mmCIF file of C-alpha atoms in Angstrom:
data_model
loop_
_atom_site.group_PDB
_atom_site.id
_atom_site.type_symbol
_atom_site.label_atom_id
_atom_site.label_comp_id
_atom_site.label_asym_id
_atom_site.label_seq_id
_atom_site.Cartn_x
_atom_site.Cartn_y
_atom_site.Cartn_z
ATOM 1 C CA MET A 1 0.000 0.000 0.000
ATOM 2 C CA SER A 2 1.045 3.630 -0.469
ATOM 3 C CA THR A 3 2.820 5.060 2.594
ATOM 4 C CA ASN A 4 5.298 7.427 0.888
ATOM 5 C CA LEU A 5 8.023 4.872 1.586
ATOM 6 C CA LYS A 6 11.283 5.938 -0.068
ATOM 7 C CA GLU A 7 13.649 3.240 1.165
ATOM 8 C CA LEU A 8 13.687 -0.180 2.785
ATOM 9 C CA PRO A 9 16.046 -1.599 5.416
ATOM 10 C CA ALA A 10 19.080 -3.471 4.141
ATOM 11 C CA LYS A 11 17.445 -6.711 5.243
ATOM 12 C CA LEU A 12 14.230 -7.894 6.813
ATOM 13 C CA ASP A 13 13.966 -10.979 9.014
ATOM 14 C CA ALA A 14 10.490 -12.278 8.299
ATOM 15 C CA MET A 15 10.800 -15.884 7.240
ATOM 16 C CA GLU A 16 7.025 -16.438 7.384
ATOM 17 C CA LEU A 17 6.036 -13.315 5.415
ATOM 18 C CA GLU A 18 4.023 -14.315 2.344
ATOM 19 C CA VAL A 19 2.648 -11.015 0.996
ATOM 20 C CA LEU A 20 4.672 -7.820 0.472
ATOM 21 C CA LEU A 21 2.748 -4.842 -0.924
ATOM 22 C CA LEU A 22 4.895 -1.827 -1.815
ATOM 23 C CA LEU A 23 2.733 -0.367 -4.571
ATOM 24 C CA ASN A 24 2.565 3.376 -5.276
ATOM 25 C CA ASN A 25 5.505 4.232 -3.029
ATOM 26 C CA PRO A 26 8.396 6.429 -4.280
ATOM 27 C CA LEU A 27 10.745 3.499 -3.696
ATOM 28 C CA GLU A 28 13.844 3.679 -5.916
ATOM 29 C CA CYS A 29 15.859 0.607 -4.979
ATOM 30 C CA ILE A 30 15.908 -2.574 -2.946
ATOM 31 C CA HIS A 31 19.110 -3.622 -1.194
ATOM 32 C CA LYS A 32 20.714 -6.708 -2.708
ATOM 33 C CA LYS A 33 20.350 -8.632 0.584
ATOM 34 C CA PHE A 34 16.807 -7.526 1.364
ATOM 35 C CA PHE A 35 15.195 -10.793 0.242
ATOM 36 C CA ASN A 36 17.688 -13.086 2.012
ATOM 37 C CA ASN A 37 15.272 -13.911 4.839
ATOM 38 C CA LEU A 38 12.032 -13.543 2.923
ATOM 39 C CA ARG A 39 11.972 -16.955 1.279
ATOM 40 C CA SER A 40 8.230 -17.478 1.902
ATOM 41 C CA ILE A 41 7.099 -14.558 -0.259
ATOM 42 C CA ARG A 42 4.231 -15.576 -2.553
ATOM 43 C CA ILE A 43 3.053 -12.128 -3.666
ATOM 44 C CA LEU A 44 5.299 -9.142 -4.429
ATOM 45 C CA ASP A 45 3.601 -5.952 -5.588
ATOM 46 C CA LEU A 46 5.842 -3.123 -6.809
ATOM 47 C CA ARG A 47 3.280 -1.330 -8.970
ATOM 48 C CA GLY A 48 3.839 2.389 -9.418
ATOM 49 C CA THR A 49 7.213 2.503 -7.667
ATOM 50 C CA LYS A 50 10.317 4.297 -8.958
ATOM 51 C CA MET A 51 12.384 1.131 -9.122
ATOM 52 C CA LYS A 52 15.076 1.039 -11.815
ATOM 53 C CA ALA A 53 16.073 -2.597 -11.280
ATOM 54 C CA LEU A 54 15.410 -5.603 -9.072
ATOM 55 C CA PRO A 55 18.168 -7.022 -6.818
ATOM 56 C CA GLU A 56 19.811 -9.588 -9.069
ATOM 57 C CA SER A 57 21.603 -11.581 -6.377
ATOM 58 C CA THR A 58 18.531 -12.499 -4.309
ATOM 59 C CA ILE A 59 15.351 -12.124 -6.376
ATOM 60 C CA GLY A 60 15.862 -15.580 -7.866
ATOM 61 C CA ARG A 61 15.758 -17.153 -4.404
ATOM 62 C CA LEU A 62 12.070 -16.380 -3.988
ATOM 63 C CA THR A 63 11.191 -19.637 -5.690
ATOM 64 C CA GLY A 64 7.803 -19.864 -4.001
ATOM 65 C CA MET A 65 6.580 -16.608 -5.528
ATOM 66 C CA GLU A 66 3.267 -16.921 -7.327
ATOM 67 C CA GLU A 67 2.442 -13.307 -8.193
ATOM 68 C CA LEU A 68 4.778 -10.503 -9.333
ATOM 69 C CA TYR A 69 3.387 -7.078 -10.210
ATOM 70 C CA LEU A 70 5.617 -4.580 -12.031
ATOM 71 C CA ASP A 71 2.836 -2.466 -13.557
ATOM 72 C CA TRP A 72 3.716 1.185 -14.216
ATOM 73 C CA CYS A 73 7.229 0.952 -12.890
ATOM 74 C CA LEU A 74 8.080 3.685 -15.363
ATOM 75 C CA ARG A 75 11.782 3.860 -14.461
ATOM 76 C CA LEU A 76 12.371 0.128 -14.614
ATOM 77 C CA SER A 77 14.992 -0.517 -17.297
ATOM 78 C CA TYR A 78 16.495 -3.846 -16.285
ATOM 79 C CA LEU A 79 15.171 -7.243 -15.238
ATOM 80 C CA PRO A 80 17.637 -9.911 -14.033
ATOM 81 C CA SER A 81 17.615 -13.248 -15.829
ATOM 82 C CA LYS A 82 17.340 -14.948 -12.424
ATOM 83 C CA LEU A 83 13.649 -14.170 -12.540
ATOM 84 C CA THR A 84 13.446 -17.396 -14.535
ATOM 85 C CA HIS A 85 14.052 -19.234 -11.240
ATOM 86 C CA LEU A 86 10.534 -18.226 -10.197
ATOM 87 C CA THR A 87 8.973 -21.233 -11.863
ATOM 88 C CA ARG A 88 5.842 -21.153 -9.684
ATOM 89 C CA LEU A 89 4.723 -17.776 -11.001
ATOM 90 C CA GLN A 90 1.054 -17.690 -11.877
ATOM 91 C CA ILE A 91 0.635 -13.947 -12.419
ATOM 92 C CA LEU A 92 3.277 -11.755 -14.089
ATOM 93 C CA ASN A 93 2.656 -8.129 -15.067
ATOM 94 C CA ILE A 94 5.439 -6.077 -16.681
ATOM 95 C CA CYS A 95 4.641 -2.530 -17.837
ATOM 96 C CA THR A 96 7.287 0.179 -18.159
ATOM 97 C CA ARG A 97 8.295 2.996 -20.485
ATOM 98 C CA HIS A 98 11.763 1.579 -20.964
ATOM 99 C CA ASN A 99 12.591 -1.179 -23.410
ATOM 100 C CA LEU A 100 13.370 -4.310 -21.412
ATOM 101 C CA TRP A 101 13.573 -6.685 -24.331
ATOM 102 C CA LYS A 102 15.940 -5.082 -26.853
ATOM 103 C CA THR A 103 18.943 -7.323 -26.215
ATOM 104 C CA THR A 104 18.719 -11.088 -25.879
ATOM 105 C CA LEU A 105 21.016 -13.234 -23.787
ATOM 106 C CA TRP A 106 22.985 -14.788 -26.639
ATOM 107 C CA GLU A 107 23.806 -11.747 -28.785
ATOM 108 C CA GLY A 108 27.203 -10.902 -27.308
ATOM 109 C CA LEU A 109 26.205 -8.693 -24.439
ATOM 110 C CA SER A 110 28.585 -6.325 -22.733
ATOM 111 C CA LYS A 111 29.612 -7.328 -19.216
ATOM 112 C CA THR A 112 27.215 -4.808 -17.723
ATOM 113 C CA LEU A 113 24.246 -6.352 -19.528
ATOM 114 C CA ARG A 114 24.962 -10.068 -19.152
ATOM 115 C CA GLY A 115 22.186 -11.691 -17.207
ATOM 116 C CA LYS A 116 19.435 -9.442 -18.518
ATOM 117 C CA LEU A 117 16.068 -11.107 -18.945
ATOM 118 C CA ALA A 118 15.056 -11.553 -22.583
ATOM 119 C CA LEU A 119 11.533 -11.767 -23.927
ATOM 120 C CA ARG A 120 11.955 -15.379 -24.977
ATOM 121 C CA ASP A 121 12.913 -16.275 -21.378
ATOM 122 C CA LEU A 122 9.264 -15.894 -20.428
ATOM 123 C CA VAL A 123 8.684 -19.406 -21.782
ATOM 124 C CA THR A 124 10.243 -20.597 -18.505
ATOM 125 C CA PHE A 125 7.072 -19.682 -16.642
ATOM 126 C CA VAL A 126 5.059 -22.714 -17.694
ATOM 127 C CA GLY A 127 2.601 -22.294 -14.817
ATOM 128 C CA LEU A 128 1.507 -18.766 -15.723
ATOM 129 C CA GLU A 129 -2.215 -18.121 -15.566
ATOM 130 C CA HIS A 130 -2.169 -14.350 -16.142
ATOM 131 C CA LEU A 131 0.448 -12.509 -18.250
ATOM 132 C CA THR A 132 0.620 -8.808 -19.101
ATOM 133 C CA VAL A 133 3.564 -7.508 -21.161
ATOM 134 C CA TRP A 134 4.166 -4.033 -22.580
ATOM 135 C CA ILE A 135 6.597 -4.066 -25.539
ATOM 136 C CA ILE A 136 7.670 -0.748 -27.076
ATOM 137 C CA ASP A 137 10.625 -1.814 -29.235
ATOM 138 C CA TYR A 138 9.625 -2.012 -32.901
ATOM 139 C CA SER A 139 12.358 -4.578 -33.591
ATOM 140 C CA VAL A 140 11.047 -7.086 -31.038
ATOM 141 C CA ARG A 141 8.946 -9.886 -32.486
ATOM 142 C CA LEU A 142 6.463 -11.875 -30.504
ATOM 143 C CA LEU A 143 7.429 -15.549 -30.320
ATOM 144 C CA VAL A 144 4.973 -18.377 -30.764
ATOM 145 C CA GLU A 145 6.758 -20.228 -27.940
ATOM 146 C CA LEU A 146 5.806 -17.379 -25.609
ATOM 147 C CA LEU A 147 2.170 -17.709 -26.574
ATOM 148 C CA THR A 148 1.988 -21.458 -26.126
ATOM 149 C CA ALA A 149 4.388 -22.162 -23.230
ATOM 150 C CA SER A 150 1.781 -22.227 -20.479
ATOM 151 C CA LYS A 151 -1.215 -24.511 -20.880
ATOM 152 C CA ARG A 152 -2.818 -22.800 -17.853
ATOM 153 C CA LEU A 153 -2.959 -19.294 -19.315
ATOM 154 C CA GLN A 154 -6.311 -17.669 -18.591
ATOM 155 C CA THR A 155 -5.441 -14.017 -19.274
ATOM 156 C CA LEU A 156 -3.054 -12.687 -21.944
ATOM 157 C CA LYS A 157 -2.639 -8.921 -22.355
ATOM 158 C CA LEU A 158 -0.169 -7.488 -24.875
ATOM 159 C CA TRP A 159 0.581 -3.791 -25.304
ATOM 160 C CA GLU A 160 2.688 -3.687 -28.459
ATOM 161 C CA ARG A 161 2.874 0.022 -29.402
ATOM 162 C CA GLY A 162 2.893 -0.804 -33.113
ATOM 163 C CA ALA A 163 5.580 -3.490 -32.934
ATOM 164 C CA LEU A 164 3.142 -6.282 -33.762
ATOM 165 C CA ASP A 165 1.997 -6.493 -37.389
ATOM 166 C CA ARG A 166 0.758 -10.058 -37.174
ATOM 167 C CA LEU A 167 0.524 -12.895 -34.718
ATOM 168 C CA PRO A 168 3.288 -15.490 -35.145
ATOM 169 C CA ASP A 169 2.962 -18.178 -37.792
ATOM 170 C CA LEU A 170 0.652 -20.636 -36.126
ATOM 171 C CA ARG A 171 0.299 -23.128 -38.974
ATOM 172 C CA LEU A 172 2.138 -25.720 -36.901
ATOM 173 C CA TYR A 173 0.081 -24.943 -33.817
ATOM 174 C CA TYR A 174 -3.539 -25.497 -32.986
ATOM 175 C CA PHE A 175 -4.436 -21.939 -31.994
ATOM 176 C CA GLY A 176 -6.702 -22.424 -29.009
ATOM 177 C CA GLY A 177 -6.270 -26.178 -28.802
ATOM 178 C CA GLU A 178 -4.017 -28.323 -26.668
ATOM 179 C CA ASP A 179 -0.929 -26.658 -28.156
ATOM 180 C CA GLY A 180 -2.325 -23.131 -27.890
ATOM 181 C CA PHE A 181 -4.639 -21.575 -25.301
ATOM 182 C CA PRO A 182 -6.885 -24.353 -24.003
ATOM 183 C CA THR A 183 -7.925 -22.368 -20.891
ATOM 184 C CA LEU A 184 -7.785 -18.760 -22.159
ATOM 185 C CA VAL A 185 -10.645 -16.581 -20.879
ATOM 186 C CA ASN A 186 -9.354 -13.034 -21.569
ATOM 187 C CA PHE A 187 -7.227 -12.035 -24.589
ATOM 188 C CA MET A 188 -6.452 -8.316 -24.979
ATOM 189 C CA LEU A 189 -4.328 -6.475 -27.560
ATOM 190 C CA TRP A 190 -3.597 -2.772 -26.948
ATOM 191 C CA GLN A 191 -2.246 -0.295 -29.521
ATOM 192 C CA CYS A 192 -1.551 -3.061 -32.031
ATOM 193 C CA TYR A 193 -2.513 -0.698 -34.827
ATOM 194 C CA LYS A 194 -0.374 -2.530 -37.411
ATOM 195 C CA LEU A 195 -2.071 -5.830 -36.739
ATOM 196 C CA ALA A 196 -4.153 -6.591 -39.825
ATOM 197 C CA LEU A 197 -4.854 -10.313 -39.538
ATOM 198 C CA LEU A 198 -5.775 -12.760 -36.811
ATOM 199 C CA PRO A 199 -5.439 -16.516 -37.340
ATOM 200 C CA LYS A 200 -8.635 -18.379 -38.066
ATOM 201 C CA LEU A 201 -9.933 -20.394 -35.147
ATOM 202 C CA GLU A 202 -11.002 -23.974 -35.566
ATOM 203 C CA ASP A 203 -14.480 -24.940 -34.419
ATOM 204 C CA GLY A 204 -14.505 -25.255 -30.649
ATOM 205 C CA ALA A 205 -11.158 -23.479 -30.190
ATOM 206 C CA MET A 206 -10.845 -21.117 -27.225
ATOM 207 C CA ALA A 207 -14.101 -22.385 -25.831
ATOM 208 C CA TRP A 208 -13.618 -20.438 -22.600
ATOM 209 C CA LEU A 209 -12.845 -17.108 -24.280
ATOM 210 C CA LYS A 210 -15.144 -14.270 -23.202
#
């Protein structure tokens, strides 16, 4: 909740803490050791904070996390690749003005950028039920693997800012079937003004879609 909190202690001893709500606080950073004794965290809400990055050395240790909210973290410019350790994530929201996806892990990164999360790394989260991603880089292409990685996906929201001119080639996938979105209820596309064609759905596909 909003309390005008600008900084956190270097560490917090709360081994049983499961929910940490820091939304809408002018918080700019989290100490690299802050999460050391917070291994039971299931929900972390950083919406509307002034965070520029997440603590790379400890964020990946929160392996029990189920919900991570990074909506409107407008200064966020870096996500550590160790987020892929959070394999129990069910809800992931990432919305920021900065481009988080421009450089992928295998394109010869500089030392300062090695370990940055890439868009294709989201396929790691096979248990996701709700995914919101804001992509502003026109060179980034949406991957079919990202769309079909989780068979539990109920909500998919994509804010593409003109980067998406078509959905990926789904000829080898059953769009909405067992290899697509068998449980999808909500599918939203924002500012995809270049998108001219949607794949044809087979009869009975996306039966749960509202």
